[in-house]
Amino acid sequence: MATQTSEQKSAGLDKNNKYDRQLRLWGDHGQSSLETAKVCLVNATATGTEILKNLILPGIGSFTIVDSQKVVGEDVGNNFFLTVDSVGKSRAQVATELLSELNEDVSGDFLEENVDDLLEKNPAFFTSFTTVIATHLPERTLLNLSKVLWEKNVPLLVCRCYGVIGYLRVVVREHTIIESHPDNSHEDLRLDRPFQGLKEYCDSLDLESMNKKDHSHTPWLVLIYKYLQFWQQENGERLPNNYKEKNALKELIKQGVRKNAEGVPEEEENFDEAIKNVNSSLHKTSVPSEVKALFSDPACLDLNIESKNFWVLMRALKEFTENEGNGQLPVRGVIPDMTADSERYIQLQSVYREQAAADATAVAEHVHALLHSIGRDEPLHPDKNRKPGTITDDEVKTFCRNSAFLTVVRCRSLEEEYCPETANLEELSRHVVEEEEEGSTEGDETVLYIMLRAADRFFSEYNHYPGAYDNTMEADIPRLKSCMNKLLHDWGFSSTIKDDYVQEMCRFGASELHTVSAFMGGVAAQEVIKILTGQFVPINNTFIYNAQKQNSTTLKL
Amino acid sequence: MEVEWPGRWNHLKKILERNGPFAHPDFEPSSENLSFVKDVCKILVIGAGGLGCELLKDLAYMGFRDIHVIDMDTIDVSNLNRQFLFRAKDVGKAKAEVASAFINARVPGCKVTPHFAKIQDFDESFYRGFHIVVCGLDSIIARRWINGMLISLLQYENGELDQSSLIPMVDGGTEGFKGNARVILPGVSACVECTLGFYPPQVNFPLCTIAHTPRLPEHCIEFVRILLWPKEEPFGAGKPIDGDDPQHIKWILQKSQERANEYNISGVNYRLTQGVVKRIMPAVASTNAVISAACATEVFKLATSCYVPLNNYMNFNDTSGVYTYTFQAEKLDDCLVCSLKPQTLTFTETDKLQDIISHLQESPSYQMKSPGITTCVDGKNKTLYMQTVKSIEVKTRDNLKKTLKELGLTTGQEVYVADVTTPVSLTFRLQLGSSMDNS
């Protein structure tokens, strides 16, 4: 957790309280990233305002709504941020006013203008934002907007709700994550290859000569270190690698439990813990394949003055691994809690922390050399007004501590997805085929995606969505089916999709149900927060939610 | 304020007035579906916090207009990052009242009735008045209590459940980026008690670690909270810790830091101290929005039959990517609360009453908090032990050490157990072997 100056503490006490429950998730540094973000929403639909609500509450810097439409009765029926007396007024303005009430620390603005016109007149308007969210845009406008943002590397999120279907597409060229906060991960204990400090510490302890209390309060980490050595005397310098060998080691540890005068083993919780941890703690330390892949990424290999700090750090990490690290990442420097007396637990913790600090210093030296080599020198005395492009020691430490979990997300562009020649046919076809083979009547999310695309195609041909009006329902069903088949044909599929889906799509009639919007409003907002904070891993690249069955899937389109 | 206007229900009407191949088999498209939602269906929302605020909004926009909400809490500053019906000026006011007033003002025709109260303040006749109950709670005890209440309302005729006595319960829960939504048809599908294993009991640090071998900053804070506070009584005799009082937290912080320094432990700070003392769970707007929306969708399905409701559990997590997992939690054949099967407690004659109490607290399928036990001897009620009423506790305390034999309990004897986790007493039949049988 980042430490605070006393100045920040007194000025920010209210914010600390207000945001307490979320600061525990993304920390003060995550919060300050949110607070400097400028978010643009295109179209204040129910889905759009629900997304913004979940960004304004946690405190993004500012938002701007672009919407040329006037509020109609139908909008007020599903949108919490419009009121009936606002019918006929600018939808952007009314939504901005009501959304602004949610958090006085967030500033809101609106632009009552058509997106197509804006894209033509002033495309730079959109690229001035940290992130753009688009809801319910027609295909052509969406592709134009996406192209403008893609060129300037501004993340775009596309969200829509259609009947019981929720759709979210993340379009980000490259998103790098240092703090991915994995739910479960191996500890980094290095028992297979103890570093010097760990060896010295463990060797300095002698189990034989310890009094009863010390014996039963020796951390299990030390016990495994010692009994592994015994085991290795018989088996050579390697790890027990199967069930039998691990059991033999466990048996050795068990034999080490002190016995009382009658020869009955004492209760030594630390020995129980050691036995329990043999399986999870004795694994081969290695560089995760995901991180290895990043070492050979062109962005890591070809650094230049424009390189992102992330890639400079990645390159420094690679050089550390190949040199001082002897093939390994820096030591994380974190150990789990375990039965032990305070003194030796803290000593052991310090052993790991010191190694982590030494490794981070070595990485920092690589960072400095690299920055020098690409012409971005570190100032001698880093201060608050540091030059852009330099990297602080704290950043290096955070990077090292998370080095096993570094993640880069690169999405395909919308253009690639929408062009039949570059569409991800494998992803699309696999699901269409599975669907047919199983003969299942259950809706598959990929089919729902294809149906959404078919509905868009329908819209571009007929200027309304299938089933939007009761009186064209009957006529719309075969039309939508034909749109869908054309789409499948363009992708080169000879298969088709059951009529049930076509009919259900027409039932929806492009209705936007509030609860589906609210669900997607939560999902999309969280993906935006991931992008803004650089923490946690966003989807790559399409999320489909089916409220009918309360399930979902992520597709790479 | 206009209550109806052109287009208001267009979105809902498409789903409710058109048939579709994926609709519930019993679904009949008609304008009556919306009328039922608007004019007849009565919904109870329990909790007006993170989930509750969302639920009220979601239900109101899905057409429900007769909604009651129960919440015993008042608004705190730390609620404002997600409980979007509250503003800074509302801090200190009753959540149920502020939330209701907001929805009623914003959504024409919607009438939310607030109850600034505990769920235990209402009886069967109150709960029987609702078509569907939705819970947005952070307390497992309250969940178990309302679950027990809805099951106690079930009526059986010749062993057949009278469907008209069944009130579905939709339940949501969140913690950080994780959450779940579930549909419970009391007596028909898995109930809260059937799946008690989903709520692991709270883990505490061992007292000897806290007292003698602290290693983590949390150990130091727990030392001050559990051992030092009652000893030093820094704010007066008998004054309990108020986690929202900054003076209290500051005192604990300072003492914890002193202890941490003594042991060279780093990492004690204000946020951690308050987190440990109040057992704070992280919470964000987005997860609450997702889970509440899923719950409200299920309420809508249950009320209109437009789709088959969730059967019966959905897990959600968006830490890494966005992930949902839907499955059918299993109804336990011998569930303590919903199975109608008599429960047996098997002990020996030489076991003590305390052993039964401990079993009821520690057994994963009971997880009771402070069970009280009564029985019936010669047609008269006899209290064997009751912890919750001080005077009775004193009178019955000695029974704890007595053997079941000494208490005159024999095989087949019925004992009745009361606990905060259930609105009604639960009946157990004793099965006593002699201690020889067990050895």
mmCIF file of C-alpha atoms in Angstrom, chain B residues 200-422:
data_model
loop_
_atom_site.group_PDB
_atom_site.id
_atom_site.type_symbol
_atom_site.label_atom_id
_atom_site.label_comp_id
_atom_site.label_asym_id
_atom_site.label_seq_id
_atom_site.Cartn_x
_atom_site.Cartn_y
_atom_site.Cartn_z
ATOM 1 C CA PRO B 200 -17.142 -20.557 4.995
ATOM 2 C CA PRO B 201 -17.139 -19.653 8.677
ATOM 3 C CA GLN B 202 -15.094 -16.643 9.584
ATOM 4 C CA VAL B 203 -11.490 -17.507 10.414
ATOM 5 C CA ASN B 204 -9.927 -15.836 13.422
ATOM 6 C CA PHE B 205 -6.272 -15.643 14.407
ATOM 7 C CA PRO B 206 -5.390 -17.982 17.271
ATOM 8 C CA LEU B 207 -5.344 -16.123 20.552
ATOM 9 C CA CYS B 208 -1.861 -17.366 21.438
ATOM 10 C CA THR B 209 -0.472 -15.876 18.214
ATOM 11 C CA ILE B 210 -2.083 -12.550 19.010
ATOM 12 C CA ALA B 211 -0.899 -12.619 22.595
ATOM 13 C CA HIS B 212 2.588 -14.093 22.272
ATOM 14 C CA THR B 213 3.937 -14.423 18.744
ATOM 15 C CA PRO B 214 2.628 -11.629 16.524
ATOM 16 C CA ARG B 215 4.053 -11.739 13.000
ATOM 17 C CA LEU B 216 1.661 -9.690 10.887
ATOM 18 C CA PRO B 217 0.404 -6.133 11.351
ATOM 19 C CA GLU B 218 -3.081 -7.680 11.700
ATOM 20 C CA HIS B 219 -1.904 -9.648 14.746
ATOM 21 C CA CYS B 220 -0.870 -6.404 16.431
ATOM 22 C CA ILE B 221 -4.206 -4.748 15.713
ATOM 23 C CA GLU B 222 -6.133 -7.778 16.985
ATOM 24 C CA PHE B 223 -4.013 -7.723 20.142
ATOM 25 C CA VAL B 224 -5.114 -4.181 20.849
ATOM 26 C CA ARG B 225 -8.732 -4.827 19.883
ATOM 27 C CA ILE B 226 -9.226 -8.039 21.830
ATOM 28 C CA LEU B 227 -6.830 -7.831 24.761
ATOM 29 C CA LEU B 228 -5.692 -4.262 25.338
ATOM 30 C CA TRP B 229 -8.976 -2.401 24.878
ATOM 31 C CA PRO B 230 -10.912 -4.288 27.584
ATOM 32 C CA LYS B 231 -7.940 -3.961 29.904
ATOM 33 C CA GLU B 232 -7.255 -0.254 29.450
ATOM 34 C CA GLU B 233 -10.811 0.903 28.699
ATOM 35 C CA PRO B 234 -9.408 4.065 27.081
ATOM 36 C CA PHE B 235 -12.796 5.738 26.598
ATOM 37 C CA GLY B 236 -14.434 4.785 29.857
ATOM 38 C CA ALA B 237 -15.448 1.621 31.651
ATOM 39 C CA GLY B 238 -17.448 -0.800 29.550
ATOM 40 C CA LYS B 239 -17.339 1.406 26.465
ATOM 41 C CA PRO B 240 -17.179 -0.857 23.402
ATOM 42 C CA ILE B 241 -15.135 -0.072 20.299
ATOM 43 C CA ASP B 242 -16.956 2.025 17.727
ATOM 44 C CA GLY B 243 -15.252 1.331 14.398
ATOM 45 C CA ASP B 244 -16.702 4.529 12.961
ATOM 46 C CA ASP B 245 -15.302 6.732 15.703
ATOM 47 C CA PRO B 246 -11.954 8.082 14.443
ATOM 48 C CA GLN B 247 -10.804 8.630 18.040
ATOM 49 C CA HIS B 248 -11.237 4.947 18.764
ATOM 50 C CA ILE B 249 -9.445 3.875 15.587
ATOM 51 C CA LYS B 250 -6.626 6.336 16.253
ATOM 52 C CA TRP B 251 -6.100 4.936 19.732
ATOM 53 C CA ILE B 252 -6.022 1.379 18.408
ATOM 54 C CA LEU B 253 -3.702 2.455 15.599
ATOM 55 C CA GLN B 254 -1.260 4.052 18.008
ATOM 56 C CA LYS B 255 -1.188 1.082 20.360
ATOM 57 C CA SER B 256 -0.898 -1.331 17.449
ATOM 58 C CA GLN B 257 2.018 0.628 16.062
ATOM 59 C CA GLU B 258 3.737 0.478 19.430
ATOM 60 C CA ARG B 259 3.327 -3.269 19.526
ATOM 61 C CA ALA B 260 4.439 -3.622 15.917
ATOM 62 C CA ASN B 261 7.578 -1.588 16.610
ATOM 63 C CA GLU B 262 8.363 -3.774 19.563
ATOM 64 C CA TYR B 263 8.423 -6.812 17.251
ATOM 65 C CA ASN B 264 9.834 -5.079 14.146
ATOM 66 C CA ILE B 265 6.637 -5.638 12.234
ATOM 67 C CA SER B 266 5.864 -3.171 9.480
ATOM 68 C CA GLY B 267 2.627 -2.239 7.757
ATOM 69 C CA VAL B 268 0.289 -1.018 10.497
ATOM 70 C CA ASN B 269 -1.607 2.000 9.183
ATOM 71 C CA TYR B 270 -4.994 3.672 9.596
ATOM 72 C CA ARG B 271 -6.714 1.915 6.719
ATOM 73 C CA LEU B 272 -5.570 -1.532 7.789
ATOM 74 C CA THR B 273 -6.489 -0.823 11.411
ATOM 75 C CA GLN B 274 -10.003 0.219 10.518
ATOM 76 C CA GLY B 275 -10.294 -2.703 8.105
ATOM 77 C CA VAL B 276 -9.361 -5.231 10.770
ATOM 78 C CA VAL B 277 -11.451 -3.655 13.522
ATOM 79 C CA LYS B 278 -14.586 -3.350 11.385
ATOM 80 C CA ARG B 279 -13.884 -6.477 9.318
ATOM 81 C CA ILE B 280 -14.357 -4.372 6.215
ATOM 82 C CA MET B 281 -15.059 -6.098 2.926
ATOM 83 C CA PRO B 282 -13.953 -4.202 -0.172
ATOM 84 C CA ALA B 283 -16.853 -3.105 -2.367
ATOM 85 C CA VAL B 284 -17.311 -1.366 -5.712
ATOM 86 C CA ALA B 285 -20.256 0.013 -7.608
ATOM 87 C CA SER B 286 -19.740 -2.214 -10.629
ATOM 88 C CA THR B 287 -20.079 -5.607 -8.924
ATOM 89 C CA ASN B 288 -23.169 -4.449 -7.047
ATOM 90 C CA ALA B 289 -24.672 -3.262 -10.319
ATOM 91 C CA VAL B 290 -24.033 -6.616 -11.988
ATOM 92 C CA ILE B 291 -25.376 -8.813 -9.202
ATOM 93 C CA SER B 292 -28.434 -6.674 -8.482
ATOM 94 C CA ALA B 293 -29.291 -6.569 -12.164
ATOM 95 C CA ALA B 294 -29.081 -10.348 -12.394
ATOM 96 C CA CYS B 295 -31.331 -10.650 -9.332
ATOM 97 C CA ALA B 296 -33.866 -8.160 -10.678
ATOM 98 C CA THR B 297 -33.937 -9.979 -14.029
ATOM 99 C CA GLU B 298 -34.803 -13.152 -12.124
ATOM 100 C CA VAL B 299 -37.568 -11.393 -10.191
ATOM 101 C CA PHE B 300 -38.975 -10.230 -13.517
ATOM 102 C CA LYS B 301 -38.860 -13.778 -14.924
ATOM 103 C CA LEU B 302 -40.540 -15.178 -11.821
ATOM 104 C CA ALA B 303 -43.265 -12.542 -11.937
ATOM 105 C CA THR B 304 -44.010 -12.771 -15.666
ATOM 106 C CA SER B 305 -42.850 -16.236 -16.792
ATOM 107 C CA CYS B 306 -41.272 -14.520 -19.814
ATOM 108 C CA TYR B 307 -38.298 -16.898 -19.419
ATOM 109 C CA VAL B 308 -37.442 -19.858 -17.226
ATOM 110 C CA PRO B 309 -35.795 -18.512 -14.065
ATOM 111 C CA LEU B 310 -32.203 -19.250 -13.218
ATOM 112 C CA ASN B 311 -31.790 -22.800 -11.925
ATOM 113 C CA ASN B 312 -30.386 -21.848 -9.587
ATOM 114 C CA TYR B 313 -26.972 -20.258 -8.879
ATOM 115 C CA MET B 314 -24.659 -17.904 -10.759
ATOM 116 C CA ASN B 315 -21.144 -16.963 -9.728
ATOM 117 C CA PHE B 316 -19.506 -13.852 -11.112
ATOM 118 C CA ASN B 317 -15.915 -12.624 -11.024
ATOM 119 C CA ASP B 318 -14.306 -9.890 -13.081
ATOM 120 C CA THR B 319 -10.820 -9.666 -11.586
ATOM 121 C CA SER B 320 -9.280 -11.215 -14.668
ATOM 122 C CA GLY B 321 -11.512 -10.975 -17.697
ATOM 123 C CA VAL B 322 -15.210 -11.346 -16.962
ATOM 124 C CA TYR B 323 -16.364 -14.722 -15.824
ATOM 125 C CA THR B 324 -19.731 -16.221 -14.968
ATOM 126 C CA TYR B 325 -20.481 -19.758 -13.887
ATOM 127 C CA THR B 326 -24.028 -21.014 -13.643
ATOM 128 C CA PHE B 327 -24.924 -24.247 -11.929
ATOM 129 C CA GLN B 328 -27.641 -26.040 -10.044
ATOM 130 C CA ALA B 329 -26.944 -26.114 -6.318
ATOM 131 C CA GLU B 330 -28.373 -29.295 -4.874
ATOM 132 C CA LYS B 331 -31.226 -29.467 -2.427
ATOM 133 C CA LEU B 332 -30.174 -31.549 0.557
ATOM 134 C CA ASP B 333 -32.382 -34.543 1.256
ATOM 135 C CA ASP B 334 -31.933 -34.070 4.968
ATOM 136 C CA CYS B 335 -31.656 -30.295 5.125
ATOM 137 C CA LEU B 336 -32.210 -29.067 8.641
ATOM 138 C CA VAL B 337 -34.623 -26.397 7.494
ATOM 139 C CA CYS B 338 -36.295 -27.365 4.228
ATOM 140 C CA SER B 339 -36.362 -31.170 4.128
ATOM 141 C CA LEU B 340 -39.280 -31.847 6.527
ATOM 142 C CA LYS B 341 -37.200 -34.759 7.782
ATOM 143 C CA PRO B 342 -36.847 -35.075 11.553
ATOM 144 C CA GLN B 343 -33.292 -34.357 12.601
ATOM 145 C CA THR B 344 -31.495 -36.729 14.902
ATOM 146 C CA LEU B 345 -28.769 -35.833 17.347
ATOM 147 C CA THR B 346 -26.673 -38.866 18.216
ATOM 148 C CA PHE B 347 -24.809 -38.725 21.519
ATOM 149 C CA THR B 348 -24.026 -40.984 24.435
ATOM 150 C CA GLU B 349 -25.562 -40.809 27.901
ATOM 151 C CA THR B 350 -22.314 -39.595 29.362
ATOM 152 C CA ASP B 351 -21.940 -36.718 26.903
ATOM 153 C CA LYS B 352 -22.665 -33.369 28.439
ATOM 154 C CA LEU B 353 -25.158 -30.736 27.382
ATOM 155 C CA GLN B 354 -22.185 -28.573 26.389
ATOM 156 C CA ASP B 355 -21.258 -31.219 23.813
ATOM 157 C CA ILE B 356 -24.613 -30.783 22.098
ATOM 158 C CA ILE B 357 -24.255 -27.003 22.133
ATOM 159 C CA SER B 358 -20.740 -27.220 20.674
ATOM 160 C CA HIS B 359 -21.914 -29.649 18.022
ATOM 161 C CA LEU B 360 -24.678 -27.280 16.940
ATOM 162 C CA GLN B 361 -22.136 -24.464 16.689
ATOM 163 C CA GLU B 362 -19.304 -26.322 15.036
ATOM 164 C CA SER B 363 -21.002 -28.813 12.728
ATOM 165 C CA PRO B 364 -20.687 -27.469 9.171
ATOM 166 C CA SER B 365 -24.344 -28.248 8.515
ATOM 167 C CA TYR B 366 -25.659 -26.305 11.526
ATOM 168 C CA GLN B 367 -23.182 -23.450 12.195
ATOM 169 C CA MET B 368 -25.379 -21.965 14.907
ATOM 170 C CA LYS B 369 -24.276 -18.940 16.911
ATOM 171 C CA SER B 370 -25.767 -19.182 20.421
ATOM 172 C CA PRO B 371 -28.222 -22.064 20.432
ATOM 173 C CA GLY B 372 -30.700 -22.334 23.299
ATOM 174 C CA ILE B 373 -32.205 -25.715 24.093
ATOM 175 C CA THR B 374 -35.543 -26.531 25.626
ATOM 176 C CA THR B 375 -37.409 -29.790 25.978
ATOM 177 C CA CYS B 376 -40.719 -31.057 27.196
ATOM 178 C CA VAL B 377 -40.917 -33.198 30.341
ATOM 179 C CA ASP B 378 -44.251 -34.528 31.533
ATOM 180 C CA GLY B 379 -46.060 -32.045 29.346
ATOM 181 C CA LYS B 380 -44.132 -29.116 30.777
ATOM 182 C CA ASN B 381 -41.554 -27.004 28.952
ATOM 183 C CA LYS B 382 -38.146 -27.100 30.509
ATOM 184 C CA THR B 383 -35.283 -24.861 29.498
ATOM 185 C CA LEU B 384 -32.029 -26.777 29.469
ATOM 186 C CA TYR B 385 -29.849 -23.858 28.478
ATOM 187 C CA MET B 386 -30.329 -20.394 27.088
ATOM 188 C CA GLN B 387 -27.507 -17.975 26.484
ATOM 189 C CA THR B 388 -29.388 -15.027 25.106
ATOM 190 C CA VAL B 389 -31.371 -14.098 28.226
ATOM 191 C CA LYS B 390 -28.980 -13.219 31.028
ATOM 192 C CA SER B 391 -31.150 -14.332 33.972
ATOM 193 C CA ILE B 392 -31.967 -17.669 32.344
ATOM 194 C CA GLU B 393 -28.331 -18.172 31.386
ATOM 195 C CA VAL B 394 -27.310 -17.860 35.026
ATOM 196 C CA LYS B 395 -30.003 -20.311 36.100
ATOM 197 C CA THR B 396 -29.231 -22.907 33.445
ATOM 198 C CA ARG B 397 -25.455 -22.551 33.281
ATOM 199 C CA ASP B 398 -24.825 -25.539 35.529
ATOM 200 C CA ASN B 399 -26.689 -27.802 33.120
ATOM 201 C CA LEU B 400 -23.880 -27.455 30.596
ATOM 202 C CA LYS B 401 -21.603 -29.622 32.696
ATOM 203 C CA LYS B 402 -24.243 -32.255 33.404
ATOM 204 C CA THR B 403 -24.415 -35.454 31.400
ATOM 205 C CA LEU B 404 -27.446 -36.098 29.297
ATOM 206 C CA LYS B 405 -28.313 -38.919 31.652
ATOM 207 C CA GLU B 406 -28.148 -36.626 34.656
ATOM 208 C CA LEU B 407 -30.501 -34.275 32.858
ATOM 209 C CA GLY B 408 -32.950 -37.131 32.463
ATOM 210 C CA LEU B 409 -32.716 -37.157 28.668
ATOM 211 C CA THR B 410 -33.354 -40.462 26.940
ATOM 212 C CA THR B 411 -33.509 -41.774 23.406
ATOM 213 C CA GLY B 412 -36.478 -40.450 21.496
ATOM 214 C CA GLN B 413 -36.718 -37.303 23.594
ATOM 215 C CA GLU B 414 -37.404 -34.214 21.491
ATOM 216 C CA VAL B 415 -35.366 -31.089 22.106
ATOM 217 C CA TYR B 416 -36.152 -27.692 20.610
ATOM 218 C CA VAL B 417 -33.332 -25.463 19.510
ATOM 219 C CA ALA B 418 -33.621 -21.705 19.127
ATOM 220 C CA ASP B 419 -30.913 -19.601 17.494
ATOM 221 C CA VAL B 420 -30.414 -16.242 15.759
ATOM 222 C CA THR B 421 -30.041 -18.095 12.468
ATOM 223 C CA THR B 422 -33.654 -19.256 12.438
#
